[in-house]
Every structure is written in structure tokens, then in C-alpha cells.
PDB file of C-alpha atoms in Angstrom:
ATOM      1  CA  ALA A  14     -11.588   1.361  35.782  1.00 66.00           C
ATOM      2  CA  ILE A  15     -15.389   1.521  35.893  1.00 66.00           C
ATOM      3  CA  SER A  16     -17.557  -0.502  33.510  1.00 62.00           C
ATOM      4  CA  TYR A  17     -21.288  -1.028  32.963  1.00 54.00           C
ATOM      5  CA  ASP A  18     -23.810  -3.781  32.129  1.00 58.00           C
ATOM      6  CA  GLU A  19     -21.701  -6.490  33.722  1.00 57.00           C
ATOM      7  CA  GLU A  20     -24.833  -8.462  34.619  1.00 61.00           C
ATOM      8  CA  VAL A  21     -26.071  -8.791  31.029  1.00 60.00           C
ATOM      9  CA  GLY A  22     -22.968 -10.111  29.320  1.00 60.00           C
ATOM     10  CA  CYS A  23     -20.068  -7.939  30.528  1.00 61.00           C
ATOM     11  CA  LEU A  24     -20.897  -5.466  27.760  1.00 59.00           C
ATOM     12  CA  GLY A  25     -19.166  -2.306  28.942  1.00 57.00           C
ATOM     13  CA  VAL A  26     -15.737  -3.686  29.686  1.00 73.00           C
ATOM     14  CA  ARG A  27     -15.237  -5.003  26.151  1.00 70.00           C
ATOM     15  CA  GLY A  28     -14.958  -1.485  24.719  1.00 68.00           C
ATOM     16  CA  LEU A  29     -12.634  -0.494  27.559  1.00 74.00           C
ATOM     17  CA  ILE A  30     -10.262  -3.367  26.804  1.00 74.00           C
ATOM     18  CA  GLU A  31     -10.373  -2.638  23.062  1.00 73.00           C
ATOM     19  CA  GLU A  32      -9.430   0.982  23.804  1.00 72.00           C
ATOM     20  CA  LEU A  33      -6.519  -0.145  25.977  1.00 73.00           C
ATOM     21  CA  ASN A  34      -5.339  -2.376  23.143  1.00 71.00           C
ATOM     22  CA  ARG A  35      -5.655   0.420  20.555  1.00 77.00           C
ATOM     23  CA  LYS A  36      -3.573   2.744  22.733  1.00 78.00           C
ATOM     24  CA  THR A  37      -1.036  -0.036  23.323  1.00 74.00           C
ATOM     25  CA  MET A  38      -1.463   0.434  27.056  1.00 71.00           C
ATOM     26  CA  ASN A  39      -0.281  -2.641  28.907  1.00 80.00           C
ATOM     27  CA  PRO A  40      -1.507  -2.784  32.520  1.00 80.00           C
ATOM     28  CA  ALA A  41       0.767  -4.916  34.672  1.00 82.00           C
ATOM     29  CA  MET A  42      -2.172  -6.641  36.326  1.00 88.00           C
ATOM     30  CA  CYS A  43      -5.879  -6.400  37.103  1.00 88.00           C
ATOM     31  CA  ILE A  44      -7.863  -7.036  40.283  1.00 91.00           C
ATOM     32  CA  VAL A  45     -11.624  -7.413  39.757  1.00 91.00           C
ATOM     33  CA  GLY A  46     -13.485  -6.531  42.948  1.00 87.00           C
ATOM     34  CA  GLU A  47     -16.387  -8.972  42.753  1.00 88.00           C
ATOM     35  CA  PRO A  48     -17.645 -10.444  46.061  1.00 90.00           C
ATOM     36  CA  THR A  49     -15.272 -13.198  47.177  1.00 92.00           C
ATOM     37  CA  SER A  50     -15.341 -12.523  50.947  1.00 93.00           C
ATOM     38  CA  MET A  51     -11.838 -11.112  50.350  1.00 94.00           C
ATOM     39  CA  GLN A  52     -10.472 -14.490  49.269  1.00 94.00           C
ATOM     40  CA  PRO A  53      -8.290 -14.166  46.141  1.00 95.00           C
ATOM     41  CA  VAL A  54      -9.917 -16.165  43.318  1.00 94.00           C
ATOM     42  CA  THR A  55      -7.663 -17.617  40.629  1.00 94.00           C
ATOM     43  CA  ALA A  56     -10.307 -19.221  38.405  1.00 93.00           C
ATOM     44  CA  HIS A  57     -13.959 -18.932  37.508  1.00 92.00           C
ATOM     45  CA  LYS A  58     -16.156 -20.711  35.008  1.00 93.00           C
ATOM     46  CA  GLY A  59     -16.901 -19.363  31.558  1.00 93.00           C
ATOM     47  CA  LYS A  60     -20.451 -18.930  30.294  1.00 93.00           C
ATOM     48  CA  TRP A  61     -22.174 -19.324  26.936  1.00 94.00           C
ATOM     49  CA  SER A  62     -25.775 -18.096  26.832  1.00 94.00           C
ATOM     50  CA  TYR A  63     -28.204 -18.611  23.928  1.00 97.00           C
ATOM     51  CA  LYS A  64     -31.809 -18.040  22.929  1.00 98.00           C
ATOM     52  CA  GLY A  65     -33.586 -20.857  21.100  1.00 98.00           C
ATOM     53  CA  ILE A  66     -36.330 -19.688  18.718  1.00 98.00           C
ATOM     54  CA  VAL A  67     -38.670 -22.431  17.499  1.00 98.00           C
ATOM     55  CA  THR A  68     -41.008 -21.898  14.553  1.00 98.00           C
ATOM     56  CA  GLY A  69     -43.896 -24.350  14.269  1.00 98.00           C
ATOM     57  CA  LEU A  70     -47.169 -24.563  12.328  1.00 97.00           C
ATOM     58  CA  GLU A  71     -50.317 -23.249  13.972  1.00 96.00           C
ATOM     59  CA  CYS A  72     -53.659 -25.028  13.778  1.00 96.00           C
ATOM     60  CA  HIS A  73     -56.718 -25.819  15.908  1.00 97.00           C
ATOM     61  CA  SER A  74     -55.883 -28.232  18.710  1.00 96.00           C
ATOM     62  CA  SER A  75     -58.535 -30.679  17.468  1.00 96.00           C
ATOM     63  CA  LEU A  76     -56.288 -31.120  14.402  1.00 95.00           C
ATOM     64  CA  ALA A  77     -53.037 -31.187  16.395  1.00 95.00           C
ATOM     65  CA  PRO A  78     -51.253 -33.836  14.259  1.00 94.00           C
ATOM     66  CA  GLN A  79     -51.600 -31.510  11.255  1.00 95.00           C
ATOM     67  CA  GLY A  80     -49.634 -28.779  13.014  1.00 96.00           C
ATOM     68  CA  VAL A  81     -46.117 -28.488  14.413  1.00 98.00           C
ATOM     69  CA  ASN A  82     -46.165 -27.711  18.119  1.00 98.00           C
ATOM     70  CA  ALA A  83     -43.349 -25.242  18.787  1.00 98.00           C
ATOM     71  CA  VAL A  84     -43.677 -25.611  22.570  1.00 98.00           C
ATOM     72  CA  GLU A  85     -43.353 -29.392  22.415  1.00 98.00           C
ATOM     73  CA  TYR A  86     -40.294 -29.268  20.158  1.00 98.00           C
ATOM     74  CA  ALA A  87     -38.686 -26.621  22.366  1.00 98.00           C
ATOM     75  CA  SER A  88     -39.378 -28.921  25.308  1.00 98.00           C
ATOM     76  CA  GLU A  89     -37.616 -31.809  23.564  1.00 98.00           C
ATOM     77  CA  ALA A  90     -34.540 -29.629  23.098  1.00 98.00           C
ATOM     78  CA  ILE A  91     -34.708 -28.598  26.761  1.00 98.00           C
ATOM     79  CA  VAL A  92     -34.956 -32.241  27.849  1.00 98.00           C
ATOM     80  CA  PHE A  93     -31.867 -32.943  25.715  1.00 98.00           C
ATOM     81  CA  LEU A  94     -30.037 -30.117  27.499  1.00 97.00           C
ATOM     82  CA  ARG A  95     -31.050 -31.689  30.807  1.00 97.00           C
ATOM     83  CA  LYS A  96     -29.600 -34.999  29.558  1.00 97.00           C
ATOM     84  CA  LEU A  97     -26.298 -33.255  28.809  1.00 96.00           C
ATOM     85  CA  MET A  98     -26.342 -31.860  32.337  1.00 95.00           C
ATOM     86  CA  ARG A  99     -26.799 -35.330  33.831  1.00 96.00           C
ATOM     87  CA  GLU A 100     -23.896 -36.612  31.727  1.00 95.00           C
ATOM     88  CA  LYS A 101     -21.657 -33.809  33.000  1.00 95.00           C
ATOM     89  CA  ILE A 102     -22.574 -34.668  36.586  1.00 94.00           C
ATOM     90  CA  ALA A 103     -21.977 -38.395  36.076  1.00 94.00           C
ATOM     91  CA  SER A 104     -18.843 -38.475  33.942  1.00 92.00           C
ATOM     92  CA  GLY A 105     -17.789 -34.987  32.841  1.00 91.00           C
ATOM     93  CA  ALA A 106     -14.621 -33.077  33.628  1.00 92.00           C
ATOM     94  CA  ARG A 107     -14.344 -32.123  37.292  1.00 93.00           C
ATOM     95  CA  ASP A 108     -12.399 -29.626  39.353  1.00 92.00           C
ATOM     96  CA  GLU A 109     -13.103 -30.076  43.047  1.00 92.00           C
ATOM     97  CA  MET A 110     -11.864 -26.582  43.908  1.00 91.00           C
ATOM     98  CA  PHE A 111     -15.084 -25.190  42.416  1.00 89.00           C
ATOM     99  CA  ASP A 112     -18.101 -25.240  44.740  1.00 85.00           C
ATOM    100  CA  MET A 113     -19.954 -26.777  41.758  1.00 90.00           C
ATOM    101  CA  PRO A 114     -17.147 -29.006  40.435  1.00 94.00           C
ATOM    102  CA  HIS A 115     -18.552 -29.795  36.978  1.00 95.00           C
ATOM    103  CA  THR A 116     -19.960 -27.929  33.990  1.00 95.00           C
ATOM    104  CA  THR A 117     -23.619 -26.944  34.384  1.00 95.00           C
ATOM    105  CA  VAL A 118     -26.304 -26.746  31.686  1.00 96.00           C
ATOM    106  CA  HIS A 119     -29.404 -24.735  32.538  1.00 95.00           C
ATOM    107  CA  THR A 120     -32.620 -23.495  30.878  1.00 97.00           C
ATOM    108  CA  GLY A 121     -33.943 -20.433  32.683  1.00 96.00           C
ATOM    109  CA  VAL A 122     -36.768 -18.982  30.552  1.00 97.00           C
ATOM    110  CA  ILE A 123     -39.409 -20.391  28.190  1.00 98.00           C
ATOM    111  CA  ASN A 124     -42.264 -18.554  26.466  1.00 97.00           C
ATOM    112  CA  GLY A 125     -44.734 -19.849  23.911  1.00 97.00           C
ATOM    113  CA  GLY A 126     -48.351 -20.421  22.977  1.00 95.00           C
ATOM    114  CA  SER A 127     -51.438 -18.247  23.234  1.00 95.00           C
ATOM    115  CA  ALA A 128     -54.333 -20.590  24.114  1.00 96.00           C
ATOM    116  CA  VAL A 129     -54.800 -24.233  25.039  1.00 96.00           C
ATOM    117  CA  ASN A 130     -56.945 -24.888  21.940  1.00 97.00           C
ATOM    118  CA  ILE A 131     -54.302 -23.603  19.503  1.00 97.00           C
ATOM    119  CA  VAL A 132     -51.214 -25.552  18.462  1.00 97.00           C
ATOM    120  CA  PRO A 133     -48.478 -22.936  19.043  1.00 97.00           C
ATOM    121  CA  ASN A 134     -46.353 -21.783  16.132  1.00 97.00           C
ATOM    122  CA  LYS A 135     -43.710 -19.994  18.204  1.00 98.00           C
ATOM    123  CA  CYS A 136     -41.686 -20.731  21.320  1.00 98.00           C
ATOM    124  CA  GLU A 137     -38.513 -19.192  22.736  1.00 98.00           C
ATOM    125  CA  PHE A 138     -36.254 -20.462  25.491  1.00 98.00           C
ATOM    126  CA  ASP A 139     -33.043 -19.132  27.057  1.00 98.00           C
ATOM    127  CA  PHE A 140     -30.296 -21.520  28.125  1.00 98.00           C
ATOM    128  CA  GLU A 141     -26.677 -21.403  29.222  1.00 96.00           C
ATOM    129  CA  PHE A 142     -23.551 -23.456  29.859  1.00 94.00           C
ATOM    130  CA  ARG A 143     -21.195 -22.593  32.740  1.00 94.00           C
ATOM    131  CA  TYR A 144     -18.124 -24.654  32.048  1.00 94.00           C
ATOM    132  CA  VAL A 145     -15.011 -25.703  33.936  1.00 93.00           C
ATOM    133  CA  PRO A 146     -11.697 -24.921  32.181  1.00 88.00           C
ATOM    134  CA  ALA A 147     -11.232 -28.556  31.093  1.00 89.00           C
ATOM    135  CA  ASP A 148     -14.492 -28.514  29.090  1.00 91.00           C
ATOM    136  CA  ASN A 149     -15.000 -27.064  25.607  1.00 91.00           C
ATOM    137  CA  PRO A 150     -18.385 -25.276  25.376  1.00 92.00           C
ATOM    138  CA  ALA A 151     -18.299 -25.516  21.577  1.00 94.00           C
ATOM    139  CA  GLU A 152     -18.536 -29.300  21.890  1.00 94.00           C
ATOM    140  CA  ILE A 153     -21.618 -29.003  24.120  1.00 93.00           C
ATOM    141  CA  MET A 154     -23.228 -26.620  21.645  1.00 96.00           C
ATOM    142  CA  ALA A 155     -22.379 -28.978  18.780  1.00 97.00           C
ATOM    143  CA  GLN A 156     -24.159 -31.857  20.549  1.00 97.00           C
ATOM    144  CA  LEU A 157     -27.327 -29.778  20.884  1.00 98.00           C
ATOM    145  CA  THR A 158     -27.114 -28.525  17.298  1.00 98.00           C
ATOM    146  CA  ASP A 159     -26.623 -32.046  15.923  1.00 98.00           C
ATOM    147  CA  TYR A 160     -29.641 -33.299  17.882  1.00 98.00           C
ATOM    148  CA  ILE A 161     -31.810 -30.469  16.573  1.00 98.00           C
ATOM    149  CA  ARG A 162     -30.668 -30.737  12.948  1.00 98.00           C
ATOM    150  CA  ASN A 163     -30.673 -34.547  12.741  1.00 98.00           C
ATOM    151  CA  GLU A 164     -33.570 -35.519  15.026  1.00 98.00           C
ATOM    152  CA  LEU A 165     -36.036 -32.693  15.621  1.00 98.00           C
ATOM    153  CA  GLU A 166     -36.025 -30.604  12.455  1.00 98.00           C
ATOM    154  CA  PRO A 167     -36.582 -33.524  10.045  1.00 98.00           C
ATOM    155  CA  GLN A 168     -39.791 -34.353  11.956  1.00 98.00           C
ATOM    156  CA  MET A 169     -40.897 -30.712  11.836  1.00 98.00           C
ATOM    157  CA  LYS A 170     -40.058 -30.153   8.185  1.00 98.00           C
ATOM    158  CA  ALA A 171     -41.913 -33.318   7.206  1.00 97.00           C
ATOM    159  CA  VAL A 172     -45.060 -31.335   8.045  1.00 97.00           C
ATOM    160  CA  SER A 173     -43.905 -27.887   6.892  1.00 97.00           C
ATOM    161  CA  ALA A 174     -40.590 -26.814   5.383  1.00 97.00           C
ATOM    162  CA  GLU A 175     -40.922 -23.439   7.134  1.00 97.00           C
ATOM    163  CA  CYS A 176     -40.572 -24.976  10.583  1.00 98.00           C
ATOM    164  CA  GLY A 177     -37.334 -25.242  12.508  1.00 98.00           C
ATOM    165  CA  PHE A 178     -34.960 -23.892  15.144  1.00 98.00           C
ATOM    166  CA  GLU A 179     -32.798 -20.787  15.321  1.00 98.00           C
ATOM    167  CA  LEU A 180     -30.113 -20.575  18.025  1.00 98.00           C
ATOM    168  CA  VAL A 181     -29.060 -16.986  18.756  1.00 98.00           C
ATOM    169  CA  GLU A 182     -26.022 -16.099  20.849  1.00 95.00           C
ATOM    170  CA  ARG A 183     -26.871 -13.850  23.814  1.00 92.00           C
ATOM    171  CA  SER A 184     -23.515 -13.621  25.563  1.00 88.00           C
ATOM    172  CA  VAL A 185     -20.156 -15.362  25.684  1.00 89.00           C
ATOM    173  CA  ILE A 186     -18.010 -14.758  28.762  1.00 88.00           C
ATOM    174  CA  PRO A 187     -14.643 -16.529  28.917  1.00 90.00           C
ATOM    175  CA  GLY A 188     -13.521 -18.255  32.060  1.00 90.00           C
ATOM    176  CA  LEU A 189     -10.572 -17.194  34.177  1.00 92.00           C
ATOM    177  CA  GLU A 190      -7.594 -19.348  35.102  1.00 92.00           C
ATOM    178  CA  ILE A 191      -4.291 -17.998  36.381  1.00 94.00           C
ATOM    179  CA  ASP A 192      -1.335 -19.687  38.068  1.00 93.00           C
ATOM    180  CA  PRO A 193      -1.777 -19.344  41.856  1.00 93.00           C
ATOM    181  CA  GLY A 194       1.912 -18.468  42.029  1.00 94.00           C
ATOM    182  CA  HIS A 195       1.577 -15.453  39.713  1.00 94.00           C
ATOM    183  CA  GLU A 196       2.648 -12.050  41.024  1.00 92.00           C
ATOM    184  CA  VAL A 197      -0.900 -10.626  40.972  1.00 92.00           C
ATOM    185  CA  VAL A 198      -2.164 -13.539  43.078  1.00 95.00           C
ATOM    186  CA  ARG A 199       0.665 -13.117  45.571  1.00 94.00           C
ATOM    187  CA  LEU A 200      -0.075  -9.388  45.762  1.00 93.00           C
ATOM    188  CA  ALA A 201      -3.796  -9.975  46.324  1.00 94.00           C
ATOM    189  CA  LYS A 202      -3.065 -12.492  49.079  1.00 95.00           C
ATOM    190  CA  SER A 203      -0.674 -10.082  50.742  1.00 93.00           C
ATOM    191  CA  CYS A 204      -3.109  -7.138  50.616  1.00 94.00           C
ATOM    192  CA  ALA A 205      -5.975  -9.338  51.837  1.00 93.00           C
ATOM    193  CA  GLU A 206      -3.699 -10.798  54.528  1.00 93.00           C
ATOM    194  CA  ARG A 207      -4.642 -14.323  53.474  1.00 92.00           C
ATOM    195  CA  ASN A 208      -2.654 -17.355  52.368  1.00 93.00           C
ATOM    196  CA  ASP A 209      -5.478 -19.203  50.595  1.00 93.00           C
ATOM    197  CA  HIS A 210      -7.086 -18.882  47.174  1.00 94.00           C
ATOM    198  CA  GLY A 211     -10.190 -20.335  45.573  1.00 92.00           C
ATOM    199  CA  LYS A 212     -12.238 -20.907  42.433  1.00 93.00           C
ATOM    200  CA  VAL A 213     -15.855 -19.834  41.862  1.00 91.00           C
ATOM    201  CA  ALA A 214     -18.709 -21.001  39.641  1.00 87.00           C
ATOM    202  CA  TYR A 215     -20.002 -17.542  38.730  1.00 86.00           C
ATOM    203  CA  GLY A 216     -18.517 -15.395  35.968  1.00 83.00           C
ATOM    204  CA  THR A 217     -16.891 -11.955  36.059  1.00 86.00           C
ATOM    205  CA  GLU A 218     -15.125  -9.513  33.757  1.00 84.00           C
ATOM    206  CA  ALA A 219     -11.802 -11.051  34.811  1.00 87.00           C
ATOM    207  CA  GLY A 220     -11.833 -13.615  32.012  1.00 86.00           C
ATOM    208  CA  LEU A 221     -12.206 -10.829  29.444  1.00 85.00           C
ATOM    209  CA  PHE A 222      -9.295  -8.823  30.856  1.00 83.00           C
ATOM    210  CA  GLN A 223      -7.197 -11.982  30.656  1.00 85.00           C
ATOM    211  CA  GLU A 224      -8.364 -13.157  27.210  1.00 76.00           C
ATOM    212  CA  MET A 225      -8.930  -9.885  25.314  1.00 77.00           C
ATOM    213  CA  GLY A 226      -6.317  -7.749  27.031  1.00 73.00           C
ATOM    214  CA  ASP A 227      -3.700 -10.361  27.934  1.00 81.00           C
ATOM    215  CA  ILE A 228      -3.696  -8.838  31.434  1.00 85.00           C
ATOM    216  CA  PRO A 229      -2.862 -11.072  34.428  1.00 92.00           C
ATOM    217  CA  THR A 230      -6.042 -10.957  36.507  1.00 92.00           C
ATOM    218  CA  VAL A 231      -7.343 -12.120  39.860  1.00 94.00           C
ATOM    219  CA  VAL A 232     -10.757 -11.635  41.506  1.00 94.00           C
ATOM    220  CA  CYS A 233     -10.882 -10.332  45.070  1.00 94.00           C
ATOM    221  CA  GLY A 234     -13.473  -8.154  46.749  1.00 91.00           C
ATOM    222  CA  PRO A 235     -15.771  -7.659  49.738  1.00 92.00           C
ATOM    223  CA  GLY A 236     -19.118  -9.389  50.143  1.00 86.00           C
ATOM    224  CA  ASP A 237     -20.557 -12.853  49.630  1.00 86.00           C
ATOM    225  CA  ILE A 238     -22.043 -14.070  46.333  1.00 79.00           C
ATOM    226  CA  ALA A 239     -24.729 -15.818  48.411  1.00 76.00           C
ATOM    227  CA  GLN A 240     -26.350 -12.406  48.906  1.00 72.00           C
ATOM    228  CA  ALA A 241     -26.414 -11.599  45.174  1.00 73.00           C
ATOM    229  CA  HIS A 242     -29.391 -11.772  42.798  1.00 69.00           C
ATOM    230  CA  LYS A 243     -32.055 -11.880  45.492  1.00 73.00           C
ATOM    231  CA  PRO A 244     -34.209  -9.380  47.407  1.00 83.00           C
ATOM    232  CA  ASP A 245     -32.450  -7.277  50.036  1.00 80.00           C
ATOM    233  CA  GLU A 246     -28.913  -7.648  48.720  1.00 82.00           C
ATOM    234  CA  PHE A 247     -26.461  -6.399  51.292  1.00 84.00           C
ATOM    235  CA  LEU A 248     -22.783  -5.938  52.054  1.00 84.00           C
ATOM    236  CA  ALA A 249     -21.758  -6.646  55.642  1.00 89.00           C
ATOM    237  CA  LEU A 250     -19.979  -3.742  57.327  1.00 93.00           C
ATOM    238  CA  ASP A 251     -17.005  -5.884  58.304  1.00 93.00           C
ATOM    239  CA  GLN A 252     -16.576  -6.881  54.664  1.00 92.00           C
ATOM    240  CA  LEU A 253     -16.771  -3.237  53.596  1.00 93.00           C
ATOM    241  CA  ALA A 254     -14.031  -2.408  56.097  1.00 94.00           C
ATOM    242  CA  LYS A 255     -11.839  -5.288  54.900  1.00 94.00           C
ATOM    243  CA  GLY A 256     -12.308  -4.160  51.301  1.00 93.00           C
ATOM    244  CA  GLY A 257     -11.200  -0.643  52.185  1.00 93.00           C
ATOM    245  CA  GLN A 258      -8.150  -1.953  54.005  1.00 94.00           C
ATOM    246  CA  PHE A 259      -7.286  -4.177  51.020  1.00 93.00           C
ATOM    247  CA  PHE A 260      -7.270  -1.304  48.548  1.00 93.00           C
ATOM    248  CA  GLU A 261      -5.426   0.985  50.966  1.00 94.00           C
ATOM    249  CA  ARG A 262      -2.643  -1.596  51.273  1.00 93.00           C
ATOM    250  CA  LEU A 263      -2.643  -2.064  47.504  1.00 92.00           C
ATOM    251  CA  VAL A 264      -2.238   1.667  46.826  1.00 91.00           C
ATOM    252  CA  ASN A 265       0.466   2.030  49.469  1.00 90.00           C
ATOM    253  CA  ARG A 266       2.487  -0.880  48.081  1.00 84.00           C
ATOM    254  CA  TRP A 267       2.270   0.366  44.509  1.00 80.00           C
ATOM    255  CA  SER A 268       3.201   3.875  45.654  1.00 81.00           C
ATOM    256  CA  ALA A 269       6.216   2.530  47.524  1.00 77.00           C
ATOM    257  CA  ALA A 270       7.270   0.494  44.488  1.00 69.00           C
ATOM    258  CA  ALA A 271       7.018   3.557  42.237  1.00 63.00           C
TER     259      ALA A 271
END
């Protein structure tokens, strides 16, 4: 199957899985060909991504205490997210098979303000959680929401009732976790001619095939994630060859079984 917009929330595959469900088609298994250096991957982290929209009260900077600085309040929320990250590192759930063994909390984008002499009335920031299977992302989100509603917004609304936060969901991608002894994992290992398996911190469509479609899924494909999301992405020729050999073996074994 071919999907689209995987990078911006795994958008395309959702409709594909819904169509499979409507037609009561039940694939026996799924192999997602993301770059794993041909190592079968049995688990990856899930991701929740949100946009925070902060509404403040604009005024001249010489009268700053009379305004509500949207950038500063956004920054307080971001610092709180950083605190949650430190807590996850220090005492959160861990799975040492992941290259990053704990849940991560990250703010990647912030925009706000128009001039240094104006108290800004708008600020937006994008943040995400990438969580290990033992963590519940809803609990992390609840901690942030409670802090905003109980600590930050009362201060803002004391100046103007129109001020506050809006948290908008951008994408939710479930994690993947499958028993390493499952048939699809054994098949992937056999076709890759490997005996090992791993877990990865990045997300793929595999979690959606497993959660939405109830399809046993493993991730295995040519290339290294270290080359992704940077200038001059590349796929090594030896990896390309190994990927071709993997899928040739897969087709031959399914054909023989049929």
C-alpha cells in the first residue's frame, strides 16, 4: 500500500485503514518499510503534538504591568514542559531497548510579538510528547493543562478576562508494540536474515495499522534514520540492495505458501 503525508501526522494512511475496515478486509500482517538498517523493529514511541495559542493584552511597553504579555506566559508554559522532561529523565518510566529510553517532551517552534516596545497580545508555540509504552500521554497533557488553568490563567484573567490559553491538537500517532515472537516478526527476521530486533524513538504508520486496523505490524526497511530530516538525505547502495533482497524473499515465501 502507498500512503501520503506521513511526515505531518500520518494523514494518508488513516483513510486507507478505514477503507480496509469498511470492506472487512483483514490483512494477515503489515511490514512498514521505514529506515531501520534492515533490523526488524517491534516497538516505537507514540507521539502527541499540540499548538499552544496564548492571548494576552497589548499595551505600550512603558506600561507593561497594565498589559498581559503573551510571550512571557507562553514561556512559562514552555519552562513547565521542560520541567516535565527533567522529571521523565530522572524518575519516569524507562525501556532501555529504546535509544532514548524515556519519554521526551519538546517545544520546537515559538512565534510572538511585533516590536520590543509593545507588550505582545499573541504568542503561539508547538510542542510534542514522544512516549514509551509504559507512559500515558494523557496524564502528561493533564499536568500541563492543570498548571495553565490553575496557575497561569488566573494571573492573566486578573488583568483581562479575555486573556488565556488554547491548546489545539496537531497530530496523535499511537506507538507500536508487538510480541517479538509473533509470526510477522519471525518472518521479517527470516527475510532480513537477522536474529535480532529493536525498538526506535521515532514514530511511523505502524502504530496506526496496529491500533486502527488490528493488523499485526513490524517495521523493517533499508536506510538509517540518522540520515533523515537533514540536508543531503541519502540511502546507501548496500542498504538499497538489502531492501530489495528482503522484499524478494518475502514475495517468494508468500508465493510458496499460497
